[in-house]
Coordinates of C-alpha atoms in Angstrom, one line a residue:
Chain W
X1247 CA 10.9 -22.5 12.7
X1248 CA 7.3 -23.6 12.1
X1249 CA 6.0 -20.1 11.4
X1250 CA 9.0 -19.2 9.2
X1251 CA 8.9 -22.5 7.3
X1252 CA 5.2 -22.8 6.5
X1253 CA 4.6 -19.1 6.4
X1254 CA 7.2 -18.5 3.7
X1255 CA 6.3 -21.7 1.8
X1256 CA 2.5 -20.9 1.7
X1257 CA 3.1 -17.3 0.8
X1258 CA 5.5 -18.3 -2.0
X1259 CA 2.9 -20.8 -3.2
X1260 CA 0.3 -18.0 -3.3
X1261 CA 2.7 -15.7 -5.2
X1262 CA 3.5 -18.5 -7.7
X1263 CA -0.3 -19.1 -8.4
X1264 CA -0.8 -15.4 -8.7
X1265 CA 2.0 -15.1 -11.3
X1266 CA 0.6 -18.1 -13.3
X1267 CA -3.0 -16.9 -13.2
X1268 CA -2.0 -13.3 -14.2
X1269 CA 0.0 -14.6 -17.2
X1270 CA -2.9 -16.7 -18.4
X1271 CA -5.7 -14.1 -18.0
X1272 CA -5.7 -10.8 -16.1
X1273 CA -8.8 -10.6 -13.9
X1274 CA -11.1 -7.5 -14.3
X1275 CA -10.9 -6.7 -10.5
X1276 CA -7.3 -7.5 -9.9
X1277 CA -7.0 -6.5 -6.2
X1278 CA -10.1 -8.5 -5.3
X1279 CA -8.9 -11.6 -7.2
X1280 CA -5.5 -11.4 -5.7
X1281 CA -6.9 -11.0 -2.2
X1282 CA -9.2 -14.0 -2.6
X1283 CA -6.3 -16.1 -4.0
X1284 CA -3.9 -15.3 -1.2
X1285 CA -6.7 -15.9 1.4
X1286 CA -7.6 -19.2 -0.2
X1287 CA -4.0 -20.4 -0.3
X1288 CA -3.6 -19.4 3.4
X1289 CA -6.8 -21.0 4.6
X1290 CA -6.1 -24.2 2.6
X1291 CA -2.6 -24.4 3.9
X1292 CA -3.7 -23.9 7.5
X1293 CA -6.5 -26.5 7.1
X1294 CA -4.0 -29.0 5.6
X1295 CA -1.6 -28.5 8.5
X1296 CA -4.4 -29.0 10.9
X1297 CA -5.7 -32.3 9.4
X1298 CA -2.5 -33.8 8.1
X1299 CA -0.6 -34.5 11.2
X1300 CA 2.4 -36.2 9.5
X1301 CA 3.6 -32.9 7.9
X1302 CA 7.0 -31.7 9.2
X1303 CA 7.3 -28.6 11.3
X1304 CA 3.6 -28.7 11.8
X1305 CA 2.1 -26.2 14.3
X1306 CA 0.6 -28.1 17.2
X1307 CA -1.1 -25.6 19.4
X1308 CA -3.6 -22.7 19.1
X1309 CA -0.9 -20.0 19.6
X1310 CA 1.3 -21.7 16.9
X1311 CA -1.5 -21.8 14.4
X1312 CA -2.4 -18.2 15.2
X1313 CA 1.2 -17.1 14.8
X1314 CA 1.3 -18.7 11.4
X1315 CA -2.1 -17.3 10.4
X1316 CA -0.9 -13.8 11.5
X1317 CA 2.3 -14.2 9.5
X1318 CA 0.4 -15.1 6.3
X1319 CA -2.2 -12.4 6.8
X1320 CA 0.5 -9.7 7.3
X1321 CA 2.5 -10.7 4.2
X1322 CA -0.6 -11.1 2.1
X1323 CA -1.8 -7.6 3.1
X1324 CA 1.6 -6.1 2.5
X1325 CA 1.7 -7.6 -1.0
X1326 CA -1.8 -6.5 -1.8
X1327 CA -1.0 -3.0 -0.8
X1328 CA 2.2 -3.1 -2.9
X1329 CA 0.3 -4.5 -5.8
X1330 CA -2.0 -1.5 -5.9
X1331 CA 1.0 0.6 -6.8
X1332 CA 1.7 -1.9 -9.7
X1333 CA -1.9 -1.9 -10.9
X1334 CA -2.3 1.8 -11.2
X1335 CA 0.3 4.2 -12.7
X1336 CA 0.9 6.7 -9.8
X1337 CA 1.2 10.3 -10.9
X1338 CA 4.6 10.6 -9.2
X1339 CA 5.9 7.6 -11.2
X1340 CA 4.6 9.1 -14.4
X1341 CA 6.2 12.5 -13.6
X1342 CA 9.5 10.8 -12.7
X1343 CA 9.5 8.9 -16.0
X1344 CA 8.8 12.1 -18.0
X1345 CA 11.5 14.0 -16.2
X1346 CA 14.0 11.1 -16.5
X1347 CA 13.3 10.8 -20.3
X1348 CA 13.9 14.5 -20.7
X1349 CA 17.5 14.0 -19.6
X1350 CA 19.8 16.9 -18.7
X1351 CA 17.7 19.5 -20.5
X1352 CA 14.8 18.8 -18.1
X1353 CA 11.1 19.4 -18.6
X1354 CA 9.0 22.4 -18.0
X1355 CA 5.8 22.5 -15.9
X1356 CA 3.8 23.2 -19.1
X1357 CA 5.2 20.1 -20.8
X1358 CA 4.4 18.0 -17.7
X1359 CA 0.8 19.4 -17.6
X1360 CA 0.3 18.6 -21.3
X1361 CA 0.1 14.9 -20.6
X1362 CA -1.4 15.0 -17.1
X1363 CA -4.8 16.5 -17.3
X1364 CA -8.0 15.6 -15.5
X1365 CA -8.8 12.9 -18.1
X1366 CA -5.6 11.1 -17.1
X1367 CA -5.3 11.8 -13.4
X1368 CA -8.8 12.2 -12.0
X1369 CA -11.6 10.8 -14.2
X1370 CA -10.1 7.2 -14.3
X1371 CA -10.0 7.2 -10.5
X1372 CA -13.7 8.3 -10.4
X1373 CA -14.4 5.3 -12.7
X1374 CA -12.5 3.0 -10.3
X1375 CA -14.8 4.2 -7.5
X1376 CA -17.8 3.1 -9.6
X1377 CA -16.2 -0.2 -10.5
X1378 CA -15.3 -1.0 -6.9
X1379 CA -18.8 0.0 -5.8
X1380 CA -17.5 2.8 -3.6
X1381 CA -19.7 5.4 -5.4
X1382 CA -22.7 5.4 -7.7
X1383 CA -23.5 7.7 -10.6
X1384 CA -27.1 8.8 -10.7
X1385 CA -28.6 11.6 -13.0
X1386 CA -25.1 12.8 -13.8
X1387 CA -24.1 13.1 -10.1
X1388 CA -21.7 11.0 -8.1
X1389 CA -22.5 10.0 -4.5
X1390 CA -21.0 7.6 -2.1
X1391 CA -22.3 4.0 -1.9
X1392 CA -22.5 2.4 1.6
X1393 CA -19.0 0.9 1.1
X1394 CA -17.6 4.3 0.2
X1395 CA -19.3 6.0 3.2
X1396 CA -17.6 3.5 5.5
X1397 CA -14.2 4.0 3.9
X1398 CA -14.4 7.7 3.8
X1399 CA -15.4 7.9 7.5
X1400 CA -12.5 5.6 8.4
X1401 CA -10.0 7.8 6.6
X1402 CA -11.5 11.0 7.8
X1403 CA -11.2 9.8 11.4
X1404 CA -7.6 8.6 10.9
X1405 CA -6.6 11.9 9.2
X1406 CA -8.2 13.8 12.0
X1407 CA -6.3 11.7 14.6
X1408 CA -3.0 12.6 12.9
X1409 CA -4.1 16.3 12.6
X1410 CA -3.5 15.9 8.8
X1411 CA -5.4 17.5 5.9
X1412 CA -7.4 15.8 3.2
X1413 CA -4.4 14.5 1.3
X1414 CA -4.3 13.5 -2.3
Chain P
X842 CA 4.5 -21.0 22.4
X843 CA 1.9 -19.2 24.5
X844 CA -0.7 -16.7 23.5
X845 CA 1.4 -13.7 24.7
X846 CA 4.2 -14.8 22.4
X847 CA 1.8 -15.4 19.5
X848 CA 0.4 -11.8 19.7
X849 CA 3.8 -10.1 19.9
X850 CA 3.7 -8.6 16.4
X851 CA 0.2 -7.3 17.2
X852 CA 1.5 -5.6 20.3
X853 CA 4.3 -4.1 18.3
X854 CA 1.9 -2.8 15.7
X855 CA -0.3 -1.3 18.4
X856 CA 2.7 0.5 19.9
X857 CA 3.7 1.6 16.4
X858 CA 0.3 3.1 15.6
X859 CA 0.0 4.8 19.0
X860 CA 3.4 6.4 18.7
X861 CA 2.7 7.6 15.1
X862 CA -0.5 9.4 16.3
X863 CA 1.4 10.8 19.4
X864 CA 4.4 12.1 17.4
X865 CA 2.2 13.5 14.6
X866 CA 0.0 15.4 17.0
X867 CA 3.1 16.8 18.7
X868 CA 4.1 18.4 15.4
X869 CA 6.6 15.9 14.0
X870 CA 6.3 15.3 10.2
X871 CA 4.3 12.2 9.3
X872 CA 7.3 10.5 7.7
X873 CA 9.6 11.0 10.7
X874 CA 6.8 9.9 13.0
X875 CA 6.4 6.7 11.0
X876 CA 10.1 5.9 10.9
X877 CA 10.6 6.5 14.6
X878 CA 7.5 4.6 15.6
X879 CA 8.5 1.6 13.4
X880 CA 11.9 1.4 15.0
X881 CA 10.4 1.5 18.5
X882 CA 7.8 -1.1 17.6
X883 CA 10.5 -3.4 16.1
X884 CA 12.6 -2.9 19.2
X885 CA 9.6 -3.8 21.4
X886 CA 8.9 -7.0 19.4
X887 CA 12.6 -8.1 19.5
X888 CA 13.0 -7.4 23.2
X889 CA 9.7 -9.1 24.1
X890 CA 10.4 -12.1 21.9
X891 CA 13.9 -12.4 23.3
X892 CA 12.9 -12.1 27.0
X893 CA 10.0 -14.5 26.5
X894 CA 12.5 -17.2 25.5
X895 CA 11.7 -17.5 21.9
X896 CA 14.3 -19.4 19.7
X897 CA 16.0 -17.4 16.9
X898 CA 13.7 -18.7 14.1
X899 CA 10.6 -17.5 16.0
X900 CA 12.3 -14.2 16.9
X901 CA 13.0 -13.8 13.2
X902 CA 9.4 -14.7 12.3
X903 CA 8.0 -12.2 14.9
X904 CA 10.2 -9.5 13.5
X905 CA 9.3 -10.2 9.9
X906 CA 5.6 -10.4 10.8
X907 CA 5.8 -7.0 12.6
X908 CA 7.8 -5.6 9.6
X909 CA 5.0 -6.7 7.2
X910 CA 2.3 -5.3 9.5
X911 CA 4.3 -2.0 9.9
X912 CA 4.7 -1.8 6.2
X913 CA 1.0 -2.2 5.7
X914 CA 0.4 0.5 8.3
X915 CA 2.8 2.8 6.5
X916 CA 1.0 2.3 3.3
X917 CA -2.3 2.9 4.9
X918 CA -1.0 6.2 6.1
X919 CA 0.5 6.9 2.7
X920 CA -2.9 6.2 1.1
X921 CA -4.5 8.8 3.3
X922 CA -1.7 11.2 2.4
X923 CA -1.5 10.6 -1.4
X924 CA -4.2 8.4 -2.8
X925 CA -6.5 10.1 -5.3
X926 CA -9.3 7.7 -4.7
X927 CA -9.3 8.4 -1.0
X928 CA -9.3 12.2 -1.6
X929 CA -12.2 11.8 -4.0
X930 CA -14.1 9.7 -1.4
X931 CA -13.5 12.5 1.2
X932 CA -14.7 15.1 -1.3
X933 CA -17.9 13.1 -2.0
X934 CA -18.4 12.6 1.7
X935 CA -18.2 16.4 2.3
X936 CA -20.1 17.4 -0.8
X937 CA -22.9 14.8 -0.7
X938 CA -23.9 14.6 -4.4
X939 CA -21.5 16.1 -6.9
X940 CA -21.4 16.4 -10.6
X941 CA -18.1 15.8 -12.5
X942 CA -17.4 19.6 -12.9
X943 CA -18.0 20.1 -9.1
X944 CA -15.6 17.3 -8.2
X945 CA -12.9 18.8 -10.6
X946 CA -13.4 22.3 -9.1
X947 CA -12.5 20.8 -5.7
X948 CA -9.7 18.4 -6.8
X949 CA -8.1 18.5 -10.2
X950 CA -5.1 17.4 -12.1
X951 CA -3.4 20.7 -11.3
X952 CA -3.7 20.1 -7.6
X953 CA -2.4 16.6 -8.0
X954 CA 0.7 17.7 -10.0
X955 CA 1.3 20.7 -7.6
X956 CA 1.4 18.5 -4.5
X957 CA 3.6 15.9 -6.1
X958 CA 6.1 18.3 -7.6
X959 CA 6.4 20.0 -4.2
X960 CA 7.0 16.7 -2.5
X961 CA 9.5 15.5 -5.1
X962 CA 11.4 18.8 -4.8
X963 CA 11.4 18.9 -1.0
X964 CA 12.7 15.3 -0.9
X965 CA 15.4 16.1 -3.4
X966 CA 14.1 13.5 -5.8
X967 CA 13.9 16.1 -8.5
X968 CA 15.6 19.5 -8.9
X969 CA 14.4 22.7 -10.6
X970 CA 17.0 24.4 -12.8
X971 CA 16.0 27.6 -14.7
X972 CA 12.3 26.6 -14.6
X973 CA 12.9 23.1 -15.8
X974 CA 12.8 19.9 -13.7
X975 CA 15.5 17.3 -13.8
X976 CA 16.1 14.1 -11.8
X977 CA 17.7 14.8 -8.4
X978 CA 19.2 11.5 -7.5
X979 CA 19.6 7.9 -8.7
X980 CA 17.7 6.3 -5.8
X981 CA 14.3 7.6 -7.0
X982 CA 15.2 6.5 -10.6
X983 CA 16.1 3.0 -9.4
X984 CA 12.9 2.7 -7.5
X985 CA 10.9 3.8 -10.4
X986 CA 12.7 1.4 -12.7
X987 CA 12.1 -1.5 -10.2
X988 CA 8.4 -0.7 -10.2
X989 CA 8.2 -0.6 -14.0
X990 CA 10.0 -3.9 -14.2
X991 CA 7.5 -5.4 -11.7
X992 CA 4.6 -4.1 -13.8
X993 CA 6.1 -5.8 -16.9
X994 CA 6.6 -9.1 -15.0
X995 CA 3.1 -9.2 -13.5
X996 CA 1.0 -7.4 -16.1
X997 CA 3.1 -8.1 -19.2
X998 CA 2.9 -4.4 -20.0
X999 CA 3.3 -0.9 -18.7
X1000 CA 2.2 2.5 -19.8
X1001 CA 5.3 4.0 -18.2
X1002 CA 8.9 3.6 -19.4
X1003 CA 11.9 4.7 -17.4
X1004 CA 15.2 5.4 -18.9
X1005 CA 18.3 6.3 -17.0
X1006 CA 18.9 10.0 -17.1

């Protein structure tokens, strides 16, 4: 009961603050801001539960606090990952929207390609890598920044473990 | 609650991850591996929670926590499979220092559209009729509309509009 009650209450509070903040002013680095917001709400909530002993359904032991922290972390990460699909228009979503708008007559490959060139599908993602400090642009060439090196290695390892290709 | 019970969703996630790797390396498709592993992981969490004497609210919390972790793991796998930024990172890792033209020669809009069209066709989400593509089912349309609605609520705008076919 304790994990369910406080986990859902604190996560809902984080979402409410997220909604209010985004309506007032959209952050430049949305995923980072959202992550920090959800983390701050979770940590503040856990601290309040630790210090204010009169709160109902309060966790009382180490395992109970851990269970609540894990619950909050899991839901926060799940939401952050979902949000990345909201923030960026996925090519699949754009394609589905184009095909749906064409109705029963459908759309040809050439018509799809007309709106989906490199300047729409690839170059903005390169710009994102620069914004997120995953890559740097020097003398007209892109190379990985330390953060990008780590992430690339991580995904290369995981793709290899699954015997999967490069993806994309 | 003891520490074993507190860690139950983590054990479920570990089992889920191990099973995905095992099934995938045995030749099962990634999607089928993920679904099968998730069901097994959830079963493990439910069984362990039940037999450790957890009350229903805690059993529900453990299941939901595992579901959220499993969802996160699924999307991590999906990112490796479909995310353009991850592919670009892998190309830069392999290529060292690449100019824009070199990157595009390795990974371009044509590759992106090819892969996605193939996937949408294989999954029956779109159909090809006389060289033209049409929506294959209402489920994909519904999901797309839900995502667009969420964009409008959170961002107040969207570059994508979905209309029912």
